[in-house]
Tab-separated table of C-alpha atoms and ligand atoms in Angstrom:
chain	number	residue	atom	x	y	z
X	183	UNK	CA	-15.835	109.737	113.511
X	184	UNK	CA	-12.654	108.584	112.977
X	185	UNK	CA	-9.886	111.395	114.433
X	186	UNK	CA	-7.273	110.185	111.343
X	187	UNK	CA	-9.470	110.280	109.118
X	188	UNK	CA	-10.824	113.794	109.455
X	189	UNK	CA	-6.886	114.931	109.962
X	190	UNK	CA	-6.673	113.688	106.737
X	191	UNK	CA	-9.278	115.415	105.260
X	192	UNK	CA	-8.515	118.409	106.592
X	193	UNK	CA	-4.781	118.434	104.905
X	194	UNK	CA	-6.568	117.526	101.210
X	195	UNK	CA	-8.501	120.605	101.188
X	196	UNK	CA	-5.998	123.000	102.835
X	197	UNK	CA	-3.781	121.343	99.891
X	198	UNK	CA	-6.513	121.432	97.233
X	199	UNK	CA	-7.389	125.662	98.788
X	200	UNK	CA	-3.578	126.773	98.897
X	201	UNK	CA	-3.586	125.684	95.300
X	202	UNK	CA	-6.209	127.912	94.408
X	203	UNK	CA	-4.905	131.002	96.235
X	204	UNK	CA	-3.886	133.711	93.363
X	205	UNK	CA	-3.033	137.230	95.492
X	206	UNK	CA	-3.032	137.685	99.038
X	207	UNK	CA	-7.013	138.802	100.167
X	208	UNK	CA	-6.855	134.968	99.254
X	209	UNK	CA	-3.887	134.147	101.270
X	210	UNK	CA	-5.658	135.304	104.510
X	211	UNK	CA	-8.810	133.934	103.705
X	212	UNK	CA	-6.941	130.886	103.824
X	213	UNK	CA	-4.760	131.325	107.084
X	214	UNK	CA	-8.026	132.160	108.847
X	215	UNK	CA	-9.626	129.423	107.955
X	216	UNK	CA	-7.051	127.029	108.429
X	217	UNK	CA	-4.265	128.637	110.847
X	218	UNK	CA	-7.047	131.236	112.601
X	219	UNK	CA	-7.948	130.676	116.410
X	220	UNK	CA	-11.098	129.400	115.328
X	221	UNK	CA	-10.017	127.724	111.992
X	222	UNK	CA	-9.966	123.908	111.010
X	223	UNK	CA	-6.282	123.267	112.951
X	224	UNK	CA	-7.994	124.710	116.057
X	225	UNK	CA	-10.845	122.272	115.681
X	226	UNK	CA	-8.773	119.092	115.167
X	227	UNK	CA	-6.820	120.535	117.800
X	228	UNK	CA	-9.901	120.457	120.203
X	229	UNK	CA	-10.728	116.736	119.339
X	230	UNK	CA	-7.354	115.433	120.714
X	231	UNK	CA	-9.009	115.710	124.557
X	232	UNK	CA	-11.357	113.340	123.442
X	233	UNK	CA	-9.639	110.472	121.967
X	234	UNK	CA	-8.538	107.577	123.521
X	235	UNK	CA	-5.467	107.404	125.670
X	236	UNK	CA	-3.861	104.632	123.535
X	237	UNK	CA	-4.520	106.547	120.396
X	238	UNK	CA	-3.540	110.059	121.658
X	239	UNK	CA	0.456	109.979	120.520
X	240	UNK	CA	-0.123	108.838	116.804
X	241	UNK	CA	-2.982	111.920	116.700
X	242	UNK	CA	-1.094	114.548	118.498
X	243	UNK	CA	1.772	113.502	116.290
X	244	UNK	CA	-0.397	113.388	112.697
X	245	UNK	CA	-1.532	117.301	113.875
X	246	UNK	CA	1.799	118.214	114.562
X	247	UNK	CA	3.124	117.307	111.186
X	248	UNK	CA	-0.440	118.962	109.612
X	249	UNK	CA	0.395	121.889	111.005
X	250	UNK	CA	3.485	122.227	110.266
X	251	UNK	CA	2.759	121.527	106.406
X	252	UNK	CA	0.250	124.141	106.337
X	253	UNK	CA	2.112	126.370	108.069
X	254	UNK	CA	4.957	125.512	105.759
X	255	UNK	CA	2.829	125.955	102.453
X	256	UNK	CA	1.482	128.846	103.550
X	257	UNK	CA	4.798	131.164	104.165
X	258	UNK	CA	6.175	130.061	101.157
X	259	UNK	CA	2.980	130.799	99.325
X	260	UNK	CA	3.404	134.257	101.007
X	261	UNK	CA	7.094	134.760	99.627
X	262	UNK	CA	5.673	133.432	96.156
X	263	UNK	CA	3.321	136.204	96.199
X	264	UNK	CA	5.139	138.784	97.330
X	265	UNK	CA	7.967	138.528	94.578
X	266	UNK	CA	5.530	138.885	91.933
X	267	UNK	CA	6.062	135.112	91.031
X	268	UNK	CA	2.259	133.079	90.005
X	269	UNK	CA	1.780	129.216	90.851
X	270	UNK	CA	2.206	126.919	88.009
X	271	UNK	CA	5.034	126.410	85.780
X	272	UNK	CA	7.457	129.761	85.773
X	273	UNK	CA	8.543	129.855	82.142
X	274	UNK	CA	7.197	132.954	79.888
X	275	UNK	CA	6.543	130.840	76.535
X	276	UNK	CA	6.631	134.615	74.556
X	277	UNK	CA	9.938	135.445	75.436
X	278	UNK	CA	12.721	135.626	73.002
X	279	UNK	CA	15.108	132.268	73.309
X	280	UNK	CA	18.863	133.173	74.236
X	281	UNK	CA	20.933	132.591	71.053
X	282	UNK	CA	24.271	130.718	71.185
X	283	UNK	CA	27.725	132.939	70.165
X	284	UNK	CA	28.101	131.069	66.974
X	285	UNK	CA	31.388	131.346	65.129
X	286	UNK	CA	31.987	132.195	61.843
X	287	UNK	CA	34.781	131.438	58.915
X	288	UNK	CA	37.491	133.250	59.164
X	289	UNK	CA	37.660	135.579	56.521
X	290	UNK	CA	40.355	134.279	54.507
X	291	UNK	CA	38.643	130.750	54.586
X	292	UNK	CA	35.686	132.852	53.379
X	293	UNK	CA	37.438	134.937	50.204
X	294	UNK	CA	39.297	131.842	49.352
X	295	UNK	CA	35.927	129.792	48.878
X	296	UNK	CA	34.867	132.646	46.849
X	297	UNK	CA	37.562	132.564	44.650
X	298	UNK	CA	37.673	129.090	43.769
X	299	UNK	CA	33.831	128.609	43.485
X	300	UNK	CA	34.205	132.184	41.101
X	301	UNK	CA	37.288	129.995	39.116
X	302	UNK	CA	35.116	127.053	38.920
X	303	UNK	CA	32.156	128.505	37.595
X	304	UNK	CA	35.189	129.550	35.053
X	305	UNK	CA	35.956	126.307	34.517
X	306	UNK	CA	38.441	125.485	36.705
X	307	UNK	CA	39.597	122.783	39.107
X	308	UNK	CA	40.911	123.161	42.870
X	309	UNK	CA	44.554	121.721	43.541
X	310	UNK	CA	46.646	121.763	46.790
X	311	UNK	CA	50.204	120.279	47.427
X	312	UNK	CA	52.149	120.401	50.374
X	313	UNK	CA	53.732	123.378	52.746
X	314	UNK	CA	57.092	121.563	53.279
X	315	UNK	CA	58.508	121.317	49.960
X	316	UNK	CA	61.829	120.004	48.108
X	317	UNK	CA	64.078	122.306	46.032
X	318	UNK	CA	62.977	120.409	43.123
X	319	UNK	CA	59.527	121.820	43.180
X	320	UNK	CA	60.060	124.912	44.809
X	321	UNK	CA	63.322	126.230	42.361
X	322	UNK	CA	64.407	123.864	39.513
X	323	UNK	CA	61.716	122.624	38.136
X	324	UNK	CA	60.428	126.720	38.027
X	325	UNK	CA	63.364	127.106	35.789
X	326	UNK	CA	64.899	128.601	39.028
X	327	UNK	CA	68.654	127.679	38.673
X	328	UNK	CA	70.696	126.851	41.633
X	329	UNK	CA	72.981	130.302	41.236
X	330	UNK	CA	70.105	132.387	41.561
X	331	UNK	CA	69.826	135.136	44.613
X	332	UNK	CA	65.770	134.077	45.294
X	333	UNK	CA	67.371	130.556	46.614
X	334	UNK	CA	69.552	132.462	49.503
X	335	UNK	CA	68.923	130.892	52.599
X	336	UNK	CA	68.505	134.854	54.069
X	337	UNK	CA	64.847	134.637	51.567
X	338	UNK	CA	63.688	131.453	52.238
X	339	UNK	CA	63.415	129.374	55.266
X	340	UNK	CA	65.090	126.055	55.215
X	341	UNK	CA	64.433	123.594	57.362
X	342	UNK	CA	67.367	122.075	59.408
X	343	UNK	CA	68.082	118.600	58.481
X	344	UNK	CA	66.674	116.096	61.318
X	345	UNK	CA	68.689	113.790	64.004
X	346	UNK	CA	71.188	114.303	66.584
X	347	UNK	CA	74.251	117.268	65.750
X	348	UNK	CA	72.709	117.120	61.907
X	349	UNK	CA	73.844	120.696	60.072
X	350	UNK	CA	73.075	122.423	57.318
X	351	UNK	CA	76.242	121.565	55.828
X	352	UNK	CA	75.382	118.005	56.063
X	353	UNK	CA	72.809	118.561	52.902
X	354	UNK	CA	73.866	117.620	49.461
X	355	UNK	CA	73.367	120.728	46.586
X	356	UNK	CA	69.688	121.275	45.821
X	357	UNK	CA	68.004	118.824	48.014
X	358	UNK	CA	67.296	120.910	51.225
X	359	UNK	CA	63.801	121.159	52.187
X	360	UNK	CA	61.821	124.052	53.192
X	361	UNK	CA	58.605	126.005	53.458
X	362	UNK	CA	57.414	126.766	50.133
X	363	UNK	CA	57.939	130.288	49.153
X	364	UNK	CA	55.199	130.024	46.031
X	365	UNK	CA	52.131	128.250	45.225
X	366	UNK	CA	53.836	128.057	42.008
X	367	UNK	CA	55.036	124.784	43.216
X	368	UNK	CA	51.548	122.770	42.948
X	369	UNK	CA	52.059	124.115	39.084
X	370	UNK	CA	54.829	121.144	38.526
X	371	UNK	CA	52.861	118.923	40.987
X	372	UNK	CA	49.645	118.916	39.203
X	373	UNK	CA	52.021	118.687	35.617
X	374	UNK	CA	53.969	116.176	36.526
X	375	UNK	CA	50.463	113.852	36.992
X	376	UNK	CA	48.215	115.099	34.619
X	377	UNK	CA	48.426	116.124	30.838
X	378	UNK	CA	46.719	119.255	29.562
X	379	UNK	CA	44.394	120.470	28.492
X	380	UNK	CA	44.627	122.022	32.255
X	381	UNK	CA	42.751	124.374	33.958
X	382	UNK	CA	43.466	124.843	37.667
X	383	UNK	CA	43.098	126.745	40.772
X	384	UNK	CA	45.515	126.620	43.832
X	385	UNK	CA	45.185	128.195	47.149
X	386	UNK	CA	47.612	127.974	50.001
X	387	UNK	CA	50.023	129.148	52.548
X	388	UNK	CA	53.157	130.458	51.669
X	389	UNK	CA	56.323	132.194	53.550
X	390	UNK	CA	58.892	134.267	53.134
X	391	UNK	CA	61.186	136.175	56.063
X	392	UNK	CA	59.551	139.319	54.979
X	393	UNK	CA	59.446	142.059	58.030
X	394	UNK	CA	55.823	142.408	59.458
X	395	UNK	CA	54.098	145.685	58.041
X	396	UNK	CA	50.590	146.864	57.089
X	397	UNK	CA	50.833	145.120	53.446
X	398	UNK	CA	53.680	142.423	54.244
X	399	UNK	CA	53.464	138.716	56.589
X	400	UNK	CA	56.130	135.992	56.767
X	401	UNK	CA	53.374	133.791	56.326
X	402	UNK	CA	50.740	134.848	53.331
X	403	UNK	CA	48.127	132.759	51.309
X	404	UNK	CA	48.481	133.046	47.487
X	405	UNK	CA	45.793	131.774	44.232
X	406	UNK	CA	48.039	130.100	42.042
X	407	UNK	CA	46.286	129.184	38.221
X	408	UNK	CA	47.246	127.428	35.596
X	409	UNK	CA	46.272	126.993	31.931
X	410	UNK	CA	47.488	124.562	29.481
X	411	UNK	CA	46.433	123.720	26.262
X	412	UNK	CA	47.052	123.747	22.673
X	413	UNK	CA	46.661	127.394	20.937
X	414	UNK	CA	46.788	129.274	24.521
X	415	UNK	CA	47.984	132.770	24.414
X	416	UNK	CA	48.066	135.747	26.165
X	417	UNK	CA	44.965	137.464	25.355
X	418	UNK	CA	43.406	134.597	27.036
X	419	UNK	CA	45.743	135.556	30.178
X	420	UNK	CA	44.674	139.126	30.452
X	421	UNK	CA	41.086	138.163	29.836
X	422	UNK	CA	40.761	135.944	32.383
X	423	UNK	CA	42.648	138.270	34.936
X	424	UNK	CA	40.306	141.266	34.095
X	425	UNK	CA	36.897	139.121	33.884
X	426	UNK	CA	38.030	137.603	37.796
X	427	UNK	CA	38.635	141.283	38.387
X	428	UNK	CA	35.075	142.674	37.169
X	429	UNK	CA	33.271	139.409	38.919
X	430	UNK	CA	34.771	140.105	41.779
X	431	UNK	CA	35.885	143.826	42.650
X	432	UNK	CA	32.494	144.530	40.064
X	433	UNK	CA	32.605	145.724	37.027
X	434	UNK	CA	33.812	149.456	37.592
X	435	UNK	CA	37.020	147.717	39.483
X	436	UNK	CA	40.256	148.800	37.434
X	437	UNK	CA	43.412	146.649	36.856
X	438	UNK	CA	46.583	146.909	35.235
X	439	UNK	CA	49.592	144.802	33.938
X	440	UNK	CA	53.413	145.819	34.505
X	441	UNK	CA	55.896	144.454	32.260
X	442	UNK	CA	58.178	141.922	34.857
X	443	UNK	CA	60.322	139.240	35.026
X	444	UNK	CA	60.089	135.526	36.325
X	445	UNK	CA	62.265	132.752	35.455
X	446	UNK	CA	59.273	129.983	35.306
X	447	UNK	CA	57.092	132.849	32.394
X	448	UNK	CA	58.092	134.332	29.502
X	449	UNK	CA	56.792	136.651	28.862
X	450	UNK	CA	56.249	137.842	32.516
X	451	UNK	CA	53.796	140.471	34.043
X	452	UNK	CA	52.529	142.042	37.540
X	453	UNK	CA	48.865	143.028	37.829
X	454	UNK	CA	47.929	145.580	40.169
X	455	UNK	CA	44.198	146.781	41.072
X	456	UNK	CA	43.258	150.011	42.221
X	457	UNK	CA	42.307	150.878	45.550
X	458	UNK	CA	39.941	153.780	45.693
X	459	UNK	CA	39.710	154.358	49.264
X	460	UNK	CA	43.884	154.563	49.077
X	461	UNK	CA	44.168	156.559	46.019
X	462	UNK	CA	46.734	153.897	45.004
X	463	UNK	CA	47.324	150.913	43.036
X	464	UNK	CA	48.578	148.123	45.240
X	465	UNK	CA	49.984	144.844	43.638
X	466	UNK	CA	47.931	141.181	43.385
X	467	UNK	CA	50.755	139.137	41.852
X	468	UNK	CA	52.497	137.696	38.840
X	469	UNK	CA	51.526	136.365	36.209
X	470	UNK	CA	52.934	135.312	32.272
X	471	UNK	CA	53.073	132.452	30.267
X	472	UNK	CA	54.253	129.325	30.839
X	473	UNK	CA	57.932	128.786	30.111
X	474	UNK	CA	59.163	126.291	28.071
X	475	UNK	CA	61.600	124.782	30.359
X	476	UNK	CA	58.949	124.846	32.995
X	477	UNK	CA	56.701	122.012	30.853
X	478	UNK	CA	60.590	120.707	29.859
X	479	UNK	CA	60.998	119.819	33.707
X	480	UNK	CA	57.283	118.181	33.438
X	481	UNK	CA	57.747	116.226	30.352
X	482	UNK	CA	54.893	118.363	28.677
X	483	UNK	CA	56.015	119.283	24.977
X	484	UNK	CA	56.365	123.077	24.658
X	485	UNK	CA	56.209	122.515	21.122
X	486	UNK	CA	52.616	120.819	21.295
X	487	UNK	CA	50.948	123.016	24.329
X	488	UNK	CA	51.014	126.313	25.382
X	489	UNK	CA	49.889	127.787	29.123
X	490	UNK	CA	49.291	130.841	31.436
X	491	UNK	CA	50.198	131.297	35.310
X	492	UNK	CA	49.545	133.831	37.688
X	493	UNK	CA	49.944	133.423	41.464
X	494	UNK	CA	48.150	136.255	43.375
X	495	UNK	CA	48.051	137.415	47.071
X	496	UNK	CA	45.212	136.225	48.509
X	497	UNK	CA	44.989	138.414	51.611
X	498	UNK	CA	45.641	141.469	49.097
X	499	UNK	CA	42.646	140.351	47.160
X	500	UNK	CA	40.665	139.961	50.507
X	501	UNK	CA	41.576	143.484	51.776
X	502	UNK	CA	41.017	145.196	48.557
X	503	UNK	CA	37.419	143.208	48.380
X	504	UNK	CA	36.371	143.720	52.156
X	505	UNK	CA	37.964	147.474	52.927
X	506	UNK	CA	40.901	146.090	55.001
X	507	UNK	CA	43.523	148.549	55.333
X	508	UNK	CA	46.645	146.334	57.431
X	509	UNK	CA	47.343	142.791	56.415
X	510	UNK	CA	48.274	141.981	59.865
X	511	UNK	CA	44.291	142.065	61.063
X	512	UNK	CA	44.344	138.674	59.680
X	513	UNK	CA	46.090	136.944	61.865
X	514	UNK	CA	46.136	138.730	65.200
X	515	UNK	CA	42.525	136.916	65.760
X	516	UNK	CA	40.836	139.989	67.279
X	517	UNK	CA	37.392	138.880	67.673
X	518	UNK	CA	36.051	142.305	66.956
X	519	UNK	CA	37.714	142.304	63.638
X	520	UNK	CA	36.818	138.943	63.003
X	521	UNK	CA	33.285	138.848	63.499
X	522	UNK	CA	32.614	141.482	61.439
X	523	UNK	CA	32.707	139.042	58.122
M	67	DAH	N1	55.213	132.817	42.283
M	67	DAH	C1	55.297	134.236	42.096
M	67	DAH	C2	55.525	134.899	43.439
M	67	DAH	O1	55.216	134.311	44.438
M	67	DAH	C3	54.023	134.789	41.511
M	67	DAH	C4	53.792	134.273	40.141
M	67	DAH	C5	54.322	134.951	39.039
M	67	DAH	C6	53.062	133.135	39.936
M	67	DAH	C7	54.090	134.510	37.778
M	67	DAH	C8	52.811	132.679	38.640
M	67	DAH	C9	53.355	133.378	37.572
M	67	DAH	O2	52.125	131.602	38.393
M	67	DAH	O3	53.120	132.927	36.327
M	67	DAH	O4	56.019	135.993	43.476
């Protein structure tokens, strides 16, 4: 018979038999019949005296490289075994997948799609306007005169004029820019395109060089609303304020208004809510009705229409909402605080 042949044979079914070995009474069941002094390597081994010169190389060489397969196979078989580890594919189909870290909103993206999805359901649409404003929008046409003390530069922050050795000094009377102190500005922006009847939410960023502390940031986010129509009054302010208080806070939540003063309302008031876990009431905002100069400055005809503001703290609202008890946990982006909503 052919030599080759039978090598050949011989390393199908030591393939076909290593497959089949599960534990290791198996294992040497299989090295004595292949790798034992009188297994099937032996044998083949024995043949090679009896094959012709000419043909003795290639077969010597075939055996070698059989026996070193098997060999092979057969330690790493061993290892497979001994570390517990079963032919065939290694993946345990029952075990639970690894989950991804997946983000979430921040929590003052969160609260402010609350609130506008609460004021829509309300009736109302979303505004925005821009950050960097002009003292137009930000002061006169709030009714804000140029004289008065909430302009000083020490309250706002102004932004220097641009190009080369440019100064302050450079900019003509009440057309600085700066970063908008108010949302109260996307009040004369939304005016100024659209007629009333009105009814309009607007969230943003606003800043002020306030000192860091657990209820104050130079940088805060505010809900600004406005209402204009004809035959608007102030029951429908306070009503509004307390049923966004009761939706929100629910319905035990308790709110009050303080008589105060704004130049762009008239009359003017500040609504604070109560936070139980403080014992305290702690301010939202302003609010009042719309002042007449204010639709003046947006050709709107105080004598036709009538219209509510208020502008409240957004990151107030969210603390009094979630149980947050320093304003400053908003921004420090402390994953451990942030995950939490
Ligand atoms: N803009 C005021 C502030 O930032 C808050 C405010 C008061 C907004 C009265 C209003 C309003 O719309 O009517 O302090």
């Amino acid at each position: 018979m052919d030599v080759l042949k039978q090598i050949d044979d011989v390393a199908k079914q030591a393939r076909e038999a290593l497959d089949k070995v599960g534990d290791s009474q198996e294992l040497e069941q299989f090295r004595i019949q292949y790798l034992g002094t009188k297994g099937a390597l032996k044998d083949l081994m024995s043949l090679l005296g009896k094959v012709a010169k000419e043909l003795k190389p290639q077969v010597g060489q075939q055996l070698n490289t059989l026996k070193n397969e098997i060999s092979g196979a057969f330690e790493q078989k061993k290892t497979s075994l001994a570390s517990g580890q079963v032919a065939g594919p290694q993946i345990d189909l029952t075990e639970p997948g690894k989950r991804p870290a997946i983000g979430n909103e921040h929590i003052l993206v969160k609260v402010t799609n609350e609130l506008t999805e609460l004021f829509g359901r309300m009736g109302f649409s979303t505004a925005a306007g821009p950050e960097v404003e002009d003292e137009f929008h930000n002061f006169v046409a709030l009714n804000i005169p140029l004289s008065h003390p909430a302009r000083d530069p020490l309250d706002n922050f102004y932004l220097a004029p641009a190009g080369e050795g440019a100064s302050f000094e450079d900019v003509p009377e009440g057309k600085a820019t700066l970063l908008r102190t108010q949302t109260s500005t996307v009040q004369i922006r939304v005016m100024q395109k659209q007629q009333p009847p009105i009814r309009v939410v607007i969230p943003g960023r606003v800043y002020r060089p306030d000192t860091h502390d657990a209820t104050h940031l130079s940088m805060f986010n505010q809900l600004e609303a406005l209402v204009v129509d004809k035959g608007v009054t102030m029951v429908d302010l306070k009503s509004t304020v307390m049923q966004f208080v009761h939706a929100y806070f629910g319905p035990t939540a308790r709110a009050r208004f303080r008589p105060s003063f704004f130049p762009f309302t008239e009359p003017s008031a500040e609504v604070d809510v109560w936070f139980e876990d403080k014992g305290r009431w702690i301010e939202l905002g302003g609010c009042g009705m719309v002042h007449p100069n204010v639709f003046k400055a947006c050709n709107i005809d105080p004598e036709v229409y009538t219209g509510w503001a208020f502008g409240f703290g957004i990151e107030r609202i969210a603390m009094r909402k979630y149980g947050i008890d320093d304003i400053r946990l908003f921004v420090e982006n402390d994953v451990r605080f942030l995950s939490q909503f």
